[in-house]
Amino acid sequence: QVQLVESGGGSVQAGGSMRLSCQASAEYGYSSRNCMGWFRQVPEKEREGVATIYTSGGKFYADSIQGRFTISQDTRKKMLYLQMDDLKPEDTAMYFCAAGVTVWSDQCAEGLREPSIFGAWGQGTQVTVSS
């Protein structure tokens, strides 16, 4: 069973930067049709898609973070990253990484709103942005 472990969360002041990392276990096999993503959730609110990345090309972002966050991955290391710049207090949330296999690019894009393509989820890492 694929396991995902996030790291890199913490506290930062508004305007600051932070990079989240997600390590996939050895069981996660990469192909040209993999999709991985970052999601976030605050208490009493629904989980929100932040960004997804398609192995053979394509990065998809939520409007709320467009231009401030960058998703990337290192398939050799089985690592997923989220570079977050110009952080705002409303970015405060628990951030989760997710992994899916054998999907099409449009499904990876739609995964921001419909995360059913993701079969594995991490435990999350807390990001707190103070004003």
Tab-separated table of N, CA and C in Angstrom, residues 3 7 10-11 14-16 20 23 26 31 35-36 46 51 53-54 71 73 88-89 97 103 106 109 120:
chain	number	residue	atom	x	y	z
A	3	GLN	N	2.247	4.757	0.765
A	3	GLN	CA	2.207	5.691	1.889
A	3	GLN	C	2.810	7.015	1.466
A	7	SER	N	5.985	16.925	4.931
A	7	SER	CA	6.854	17.634	5.868
A	7	SER	C	7.011	19.073	5.391
A	10	GLY	N	4.697	24.605	9.204
A	10	GLY	CA	5.133	25.400	10.359
A	10	GLY	C	4.424	26.725	10.375
A	11	SER	N	5.037	27.693	11.035
A	11	SER	CA	4.453	29.018	11.159
A	11	SER	C	5.309	30.033	10.424
A	14	ALA	N	2.825	36.665	7.304
A	14	ALA	CA	2.267	37.001	5.996
A	14	ALA	C	3.345	37.614	5.097
A	15	GLY	N	3.327	37.191	3.839
A	15	GLY	CA	4.343	37.648	2.898
A	15	GLY	C	5.538	36.720	2.810
A	16	GLY	N	5.627	35.802	3.733
A	16	GLY	CA	6.752	34.881	3.768
A	16	GLY	C	6.559	33.708	2.828
A	20	LEU	N	6.653	22.857	1.124
A	20	LEU	CA	6.189	21.580	1.621
A	20	LEU	C	6.760	20.455	0.761
A	23	GLN	N	6.894	12.699	0.613
A	23	GLN	CA	7.671	11.515	0.219
A	23	GLN	C	6.719	10.352	-0.009
A	26	ALA	N	8.095	3.373	-1.548
A	26	ALA	CA	8.644	2.645	-2.687
A	26	ALA	C	7.560	1.968	-3.523
A	31	SER	N	4.401	6.389	-13.775
A	31	SER	CA	4.212	6.201	-15.197
A	31	SER	C	3.906	7.567	-15.789
A	35	CYS	N	-0.793	11.147	-11.429
A	35	CYS	CA	-1.211	12.471	-10.996
A	35	CYS	C	-1.005	12.569	-9.494
A	36	MET	N	-0.375	13.636	-9.051
A	36	MET	CA	-0.221	13.899	-7.626
A	36	MET	C	-0.727	15.311	-7.343
A	46	GLU	N	-14.796	22.306	3.919
A	46	GLU	CA	-14.488	21.210	3.016
A	46	GLU	C	-13.035	21.284	2.558
A	51	ALA	N	-3.280	22.317	-5.847
A	51	ALA	CA	-2.533	22.150	-7.091
A	51	ALA	C	-2.392	20.672	-7.400
A	53	ILE	N	-0.372	17.874	-10.367
A	53	ILE	CA	0.675	17.779	-11.384
A	53	ILE	C	0.573	16.435	-12.074
A	54	TYR	N	0.667	16.454	-13.418
A	54	TYR	CA	0.551	15.262	-14.237
A	54	TYR	C	1.951	14.868	-14.694
A	71	ILE	N	3.830	23.903	-7.847
A	71	ILE	CA	3.934	22.477	-7.581
A	71	ILE	C	5.023	21.885	-8.464
A	73	GLN	N	7.769	18.064	-8.861
A	73	GLN	CA	8.038	16.724	-8.365
A	73	GLN	C	9.386	16.224	-8.872
A	88	LYS	N	-0.496	34.220	2.775
A	88	LYS	CA	-1.512	35.066	3.387
A	88	LYS	C	-2.154	34.314	4.551
A	89	PRO	N	-2.722	35.043	5.495
A	89	PRO	CA	-3.367	34.366	6.632
A	89	PRO	C	-4.419	33.352	6.191
A	97	CYS	N	-0.930	15.801	0.867
A	97	CYS	CA	-0.581	15.399	-0.481
A	97	CYS	C	-1.358	14.137	-0.832
A	103	VAL	N	-4.349	7.910	-14.927
A	103	VAL	CA	-5.431	8.851	-15.229
A	103	VAL	C	-5.033	9.647	-16.472
A	106	ASP	N	-6.844	15.499	-18.297
A	106	ASP	CA	-8.020	16.286	-17.894
A	106	ASP	C	-8.561	15.815	-16.549
A	109	ALA	N	-6.440	17.538	-13.959
A	109	ALA	CA	-6.888	18.918	-13.779
A	109	ALA	C	-8.165	18.952	-12.959
A	120	ALA	N	-4.331	7.451	-2.591
A	120	ALA	CA	-3.469	7.502	-1.412
A	120	ALA	C	-3.384	8.937	-0.906
